PDB file of C-alpha atoms in Angstrom:
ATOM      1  CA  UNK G   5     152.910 140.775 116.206  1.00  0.00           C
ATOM      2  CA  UNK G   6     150.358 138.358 118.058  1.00  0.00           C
ATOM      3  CA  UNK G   7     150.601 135.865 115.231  1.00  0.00           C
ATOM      4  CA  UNK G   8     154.710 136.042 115.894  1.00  0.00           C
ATOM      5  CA  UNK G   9     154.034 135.164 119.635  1.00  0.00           C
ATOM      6  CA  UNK G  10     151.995 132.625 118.820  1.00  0.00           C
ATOM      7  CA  UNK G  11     153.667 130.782 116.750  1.00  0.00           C
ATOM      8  CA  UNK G  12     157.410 131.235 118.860  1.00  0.00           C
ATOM      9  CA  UNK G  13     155.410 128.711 121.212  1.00  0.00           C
ATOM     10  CA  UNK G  14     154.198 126.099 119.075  1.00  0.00           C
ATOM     11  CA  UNK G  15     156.264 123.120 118.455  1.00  0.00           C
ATOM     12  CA  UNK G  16     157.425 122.549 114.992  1.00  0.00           C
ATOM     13  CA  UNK G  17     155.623 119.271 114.182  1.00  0.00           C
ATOM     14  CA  UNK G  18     152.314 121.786 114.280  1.00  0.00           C
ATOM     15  CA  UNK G  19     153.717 124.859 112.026  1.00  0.00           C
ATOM     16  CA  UNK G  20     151.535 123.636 109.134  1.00  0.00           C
ATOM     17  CA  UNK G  21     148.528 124.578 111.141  1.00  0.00           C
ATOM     18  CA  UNK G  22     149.359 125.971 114.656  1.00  0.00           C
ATOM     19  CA  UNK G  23     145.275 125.542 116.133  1.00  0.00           C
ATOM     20  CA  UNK G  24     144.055 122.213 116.667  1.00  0.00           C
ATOM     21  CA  UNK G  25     140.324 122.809 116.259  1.00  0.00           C
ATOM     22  CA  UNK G  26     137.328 121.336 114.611  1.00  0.00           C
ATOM     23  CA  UNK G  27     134.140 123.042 114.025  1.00  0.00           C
ATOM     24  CA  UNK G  28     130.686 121.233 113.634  1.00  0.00           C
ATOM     25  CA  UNK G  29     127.401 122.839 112.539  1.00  0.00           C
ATOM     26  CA  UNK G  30     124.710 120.621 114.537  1.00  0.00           C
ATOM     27  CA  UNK G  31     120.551 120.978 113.112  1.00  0.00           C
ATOM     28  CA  UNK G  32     117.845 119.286 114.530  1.00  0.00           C
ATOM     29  CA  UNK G  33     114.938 119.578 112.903  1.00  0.00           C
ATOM     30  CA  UNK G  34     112.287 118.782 115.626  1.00  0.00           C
ATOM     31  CA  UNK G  35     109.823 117.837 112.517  1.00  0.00           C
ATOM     32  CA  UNK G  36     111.308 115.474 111.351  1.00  0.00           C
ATOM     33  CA  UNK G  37     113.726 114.356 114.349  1.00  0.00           C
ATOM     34  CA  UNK G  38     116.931 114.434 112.444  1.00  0.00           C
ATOM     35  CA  UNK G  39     120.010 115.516 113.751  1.00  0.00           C
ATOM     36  CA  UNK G  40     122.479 116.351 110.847  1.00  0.00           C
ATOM     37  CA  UNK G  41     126.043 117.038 112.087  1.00  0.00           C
ATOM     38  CA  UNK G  42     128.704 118.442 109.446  1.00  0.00           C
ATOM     39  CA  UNK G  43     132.035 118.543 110.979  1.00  0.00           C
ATOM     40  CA  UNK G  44     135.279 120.184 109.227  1.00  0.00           C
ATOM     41  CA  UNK G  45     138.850 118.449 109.981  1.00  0.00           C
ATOM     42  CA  UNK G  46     142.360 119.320 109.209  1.00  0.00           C
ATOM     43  CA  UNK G  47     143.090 116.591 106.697  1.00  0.00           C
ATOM     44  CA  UNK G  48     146.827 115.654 107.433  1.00  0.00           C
ATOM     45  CA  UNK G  49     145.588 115.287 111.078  1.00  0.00           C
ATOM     46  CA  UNK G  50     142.704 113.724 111.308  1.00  0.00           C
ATOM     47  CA  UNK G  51     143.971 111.412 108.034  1.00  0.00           C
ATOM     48  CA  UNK G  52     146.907 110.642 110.076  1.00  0.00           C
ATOM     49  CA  UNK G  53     144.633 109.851 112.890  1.00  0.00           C
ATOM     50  CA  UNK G  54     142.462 107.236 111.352  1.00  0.00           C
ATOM     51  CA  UNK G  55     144.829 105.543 109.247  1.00  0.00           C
ATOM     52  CA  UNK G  56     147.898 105.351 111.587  1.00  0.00           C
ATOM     53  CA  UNK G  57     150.608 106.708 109.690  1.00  0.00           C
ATOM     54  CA  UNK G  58     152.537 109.934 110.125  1.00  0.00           C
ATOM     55  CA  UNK G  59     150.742 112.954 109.127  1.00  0.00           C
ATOM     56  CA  UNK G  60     153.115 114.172 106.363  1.00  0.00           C
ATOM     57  CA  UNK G  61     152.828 110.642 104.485  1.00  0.00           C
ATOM     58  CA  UNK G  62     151.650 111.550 100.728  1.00  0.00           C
ATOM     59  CA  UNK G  63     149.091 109.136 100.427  1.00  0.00           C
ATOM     60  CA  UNK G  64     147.075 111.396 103.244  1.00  0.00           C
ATOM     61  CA  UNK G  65     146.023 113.160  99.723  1.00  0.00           C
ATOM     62  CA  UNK G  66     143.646 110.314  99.545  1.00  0.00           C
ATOM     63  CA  UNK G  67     140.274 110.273 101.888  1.00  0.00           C
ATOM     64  CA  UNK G  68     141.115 107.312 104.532  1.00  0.00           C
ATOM     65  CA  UNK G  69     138.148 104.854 104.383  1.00  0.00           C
ATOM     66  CA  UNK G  70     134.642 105.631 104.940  1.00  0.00           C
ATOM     67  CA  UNK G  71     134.687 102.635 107.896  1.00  0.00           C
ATOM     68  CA  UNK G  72     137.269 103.874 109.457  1.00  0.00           C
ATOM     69  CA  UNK G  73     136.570 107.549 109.613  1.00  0.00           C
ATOM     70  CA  UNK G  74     133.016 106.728 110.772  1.00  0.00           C
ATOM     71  CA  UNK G  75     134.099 104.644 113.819  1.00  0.00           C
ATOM     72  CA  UNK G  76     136.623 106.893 114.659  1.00  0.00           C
ATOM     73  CA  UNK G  77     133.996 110.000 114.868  1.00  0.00           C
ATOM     74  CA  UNK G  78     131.463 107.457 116.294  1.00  0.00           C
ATOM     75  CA  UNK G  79     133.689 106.529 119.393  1.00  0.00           C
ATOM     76  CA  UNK G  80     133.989 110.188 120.087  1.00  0.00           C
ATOM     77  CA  UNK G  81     130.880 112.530 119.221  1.00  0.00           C
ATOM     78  CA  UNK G  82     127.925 111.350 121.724  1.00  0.00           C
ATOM     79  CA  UNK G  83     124.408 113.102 121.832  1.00  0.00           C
ATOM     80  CA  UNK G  84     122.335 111.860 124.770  1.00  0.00           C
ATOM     81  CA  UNK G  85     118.617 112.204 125.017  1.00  0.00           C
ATOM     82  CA  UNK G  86     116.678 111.025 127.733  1.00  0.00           C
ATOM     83  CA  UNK G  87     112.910 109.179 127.058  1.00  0.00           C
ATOM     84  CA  UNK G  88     110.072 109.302 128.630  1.00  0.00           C
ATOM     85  CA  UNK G  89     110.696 107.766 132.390  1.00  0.00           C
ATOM     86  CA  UNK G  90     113.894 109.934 132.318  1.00  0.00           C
ATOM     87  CA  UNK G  91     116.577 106.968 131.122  1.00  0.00           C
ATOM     88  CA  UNK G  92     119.103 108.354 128.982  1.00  0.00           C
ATOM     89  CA  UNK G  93     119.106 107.281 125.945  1.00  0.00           C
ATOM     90  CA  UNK G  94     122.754 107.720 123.218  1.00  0.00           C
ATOM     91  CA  UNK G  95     121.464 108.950 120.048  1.00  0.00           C
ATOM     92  CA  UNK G  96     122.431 106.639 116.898  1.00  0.00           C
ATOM     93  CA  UNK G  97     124.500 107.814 114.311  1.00  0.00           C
ATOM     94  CA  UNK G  98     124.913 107.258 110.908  1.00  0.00           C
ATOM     95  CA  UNK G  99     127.157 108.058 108.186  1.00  0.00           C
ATOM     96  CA  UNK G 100     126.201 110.355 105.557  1.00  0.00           C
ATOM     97  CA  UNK G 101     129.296 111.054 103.869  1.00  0.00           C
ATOM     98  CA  UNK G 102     132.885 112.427 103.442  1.00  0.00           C
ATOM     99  CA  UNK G 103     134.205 114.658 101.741  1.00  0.00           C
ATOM    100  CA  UNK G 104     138.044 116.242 100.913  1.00  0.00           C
ATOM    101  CA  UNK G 105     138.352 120.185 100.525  1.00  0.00           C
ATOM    102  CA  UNK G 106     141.537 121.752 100.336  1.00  0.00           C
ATOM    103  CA  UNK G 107     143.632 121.005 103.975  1.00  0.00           C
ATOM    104  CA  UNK G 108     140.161 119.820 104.611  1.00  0.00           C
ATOM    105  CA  UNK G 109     138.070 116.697 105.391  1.00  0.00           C
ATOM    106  CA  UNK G 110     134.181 117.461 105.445  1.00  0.00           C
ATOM    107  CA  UNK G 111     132.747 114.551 107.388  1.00  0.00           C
ATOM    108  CA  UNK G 112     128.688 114.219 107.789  1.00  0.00           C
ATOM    109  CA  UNK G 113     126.766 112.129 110.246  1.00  0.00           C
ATOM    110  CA  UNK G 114     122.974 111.766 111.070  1.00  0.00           C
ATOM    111  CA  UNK G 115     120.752 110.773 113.640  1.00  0.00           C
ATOM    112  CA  UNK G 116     117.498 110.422 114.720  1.00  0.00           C
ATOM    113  CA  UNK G 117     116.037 111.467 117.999  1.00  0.00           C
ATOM    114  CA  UNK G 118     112.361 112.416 118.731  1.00  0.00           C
ATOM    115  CA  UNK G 119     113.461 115.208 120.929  1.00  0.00           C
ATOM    116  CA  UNK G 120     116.651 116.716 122.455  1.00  0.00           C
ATOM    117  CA  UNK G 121     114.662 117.965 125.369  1.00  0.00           C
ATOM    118  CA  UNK G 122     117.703 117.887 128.600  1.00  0.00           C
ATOM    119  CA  UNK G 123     120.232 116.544 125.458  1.00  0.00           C
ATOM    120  CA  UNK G 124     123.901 116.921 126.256  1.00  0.00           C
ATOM    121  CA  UNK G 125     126.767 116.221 123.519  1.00  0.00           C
ATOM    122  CA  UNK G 126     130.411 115.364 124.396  1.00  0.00           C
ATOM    123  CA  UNK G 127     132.699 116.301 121.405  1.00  0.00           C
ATOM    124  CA  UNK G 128     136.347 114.292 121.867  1.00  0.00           C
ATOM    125  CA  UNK G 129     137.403 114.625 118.148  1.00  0.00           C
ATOM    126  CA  UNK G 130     141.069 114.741 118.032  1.00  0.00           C
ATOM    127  CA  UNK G 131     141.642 115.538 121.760  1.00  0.00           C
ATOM    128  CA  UNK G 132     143.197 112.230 122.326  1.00  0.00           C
ATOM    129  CA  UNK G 133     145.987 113.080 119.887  1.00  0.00           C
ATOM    130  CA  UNK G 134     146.492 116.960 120.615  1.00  0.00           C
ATOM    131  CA  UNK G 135     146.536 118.545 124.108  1.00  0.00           C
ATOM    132  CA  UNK G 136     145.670 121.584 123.230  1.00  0.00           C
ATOM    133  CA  UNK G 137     142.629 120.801 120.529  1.00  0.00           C
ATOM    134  CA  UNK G 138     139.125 122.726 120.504  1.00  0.00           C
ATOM    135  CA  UNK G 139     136.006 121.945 118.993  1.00  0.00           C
ATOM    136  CA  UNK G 140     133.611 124.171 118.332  1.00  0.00           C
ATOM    137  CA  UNK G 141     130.159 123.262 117.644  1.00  0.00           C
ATOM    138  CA  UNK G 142     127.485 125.744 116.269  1.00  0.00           C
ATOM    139  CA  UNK G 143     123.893 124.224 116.982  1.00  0.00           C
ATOM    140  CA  UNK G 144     121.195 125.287 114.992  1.00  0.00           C
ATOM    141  CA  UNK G 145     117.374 123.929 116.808  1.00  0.00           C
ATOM    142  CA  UNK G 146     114.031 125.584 117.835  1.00  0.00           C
ATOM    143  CA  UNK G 147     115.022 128.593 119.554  1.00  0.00           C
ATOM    144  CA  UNK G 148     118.187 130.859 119.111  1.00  0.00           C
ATOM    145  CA  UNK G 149     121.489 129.452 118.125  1.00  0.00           C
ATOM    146  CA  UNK G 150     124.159 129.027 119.532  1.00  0.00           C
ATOM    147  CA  UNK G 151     127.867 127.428 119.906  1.00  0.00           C
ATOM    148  CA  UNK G 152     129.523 125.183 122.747  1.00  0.00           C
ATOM    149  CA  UNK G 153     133.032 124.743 122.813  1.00  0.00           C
ATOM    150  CA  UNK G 154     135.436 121.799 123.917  1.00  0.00           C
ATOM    151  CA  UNK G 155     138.548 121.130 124.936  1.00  0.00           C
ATOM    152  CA  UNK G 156     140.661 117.918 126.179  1.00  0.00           C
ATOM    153  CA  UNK G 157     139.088 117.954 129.811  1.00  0.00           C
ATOM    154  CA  UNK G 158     135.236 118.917 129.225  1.00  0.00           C
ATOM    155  CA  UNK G 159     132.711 116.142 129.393  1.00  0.00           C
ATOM    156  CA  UNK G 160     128.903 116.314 127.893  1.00  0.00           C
ATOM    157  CA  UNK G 161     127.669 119.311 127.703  1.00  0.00           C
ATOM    158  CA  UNK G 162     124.241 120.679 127.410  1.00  0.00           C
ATOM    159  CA  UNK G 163     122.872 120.902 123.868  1.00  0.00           C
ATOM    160  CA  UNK G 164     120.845 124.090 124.315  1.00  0.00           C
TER     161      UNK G 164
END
């Protein structure tokens, strides 16, 4: 019966999937400083997204390219550190990888940070396309785990 609510208020252009959300499984390994970020994407959206044509185009079958997938995520997943004297300082990323699976895109970056000590993360994936989009980000470090969640109007948030 919930499920019938819910969908009697989406619009029809979302029926294929009626939840805009992404989910992300961030691990820092304090070790070695990495930060590896795995991040799981509707593929007709975020497809659409990046290659700027309508989502229920067949060639969206296809994984857009690597360039263009990575500046996209780049332009909207920050991690801020700060160094020693305090500055803050925007952790690089790189790309690792994509990868299609099922109504799926599996997209992997890295980066390299020699501590998240006061690190915040802003996670804008797909918010500037859908108003009502979520990302959910479980983060995996020293200490417990735990998951932050965004929508359209958050900024950074603390990184745990």
């Amino acid at each position: 019966m919930l499920a019938a609510v819910l969908l009697l208020g989406v619009p029809a252009s979302a029926s294929a999937h009626p939840l805009h959300t992404t989910i992300s499984t961030v691990l820092y390994t304090a070790e070695t400083g990495v930060l590896a970020v795995s991040i799981r994407l509707f593929a007709d959206d975020f497809s659409a997204v990046v290659s700027g044509r309508p989502a229920a185009d067949p060639r969206h079958d296809a994984l857009p390219p690597d360039s263009a997938m990575f500046r996209y995520v780049i332009q909207r997943l920050e991690f801020v550190t700060r160094d020693d004297r305090g500055t803050p300082i925007r952790v690089p990323l790189t790309w690792c990888g994509a990868k299609r699976d099922g109504a799926v895109i599996v997209v992997c970056v890295r980066g390299a940070a020699r501590t998240l000590r006061d690190a915040q993360v802003r996670n804008r994936l797909m918010s500037d396309v859908f108003n009502d989009q979520i990302n959910m980000m479980k983060v995996t470090r020293a200490g417990p785990r735990h998951t932050l969640l965004f929508t359209r109007r958050d900024g950074a948030k603390p990184l745990g």
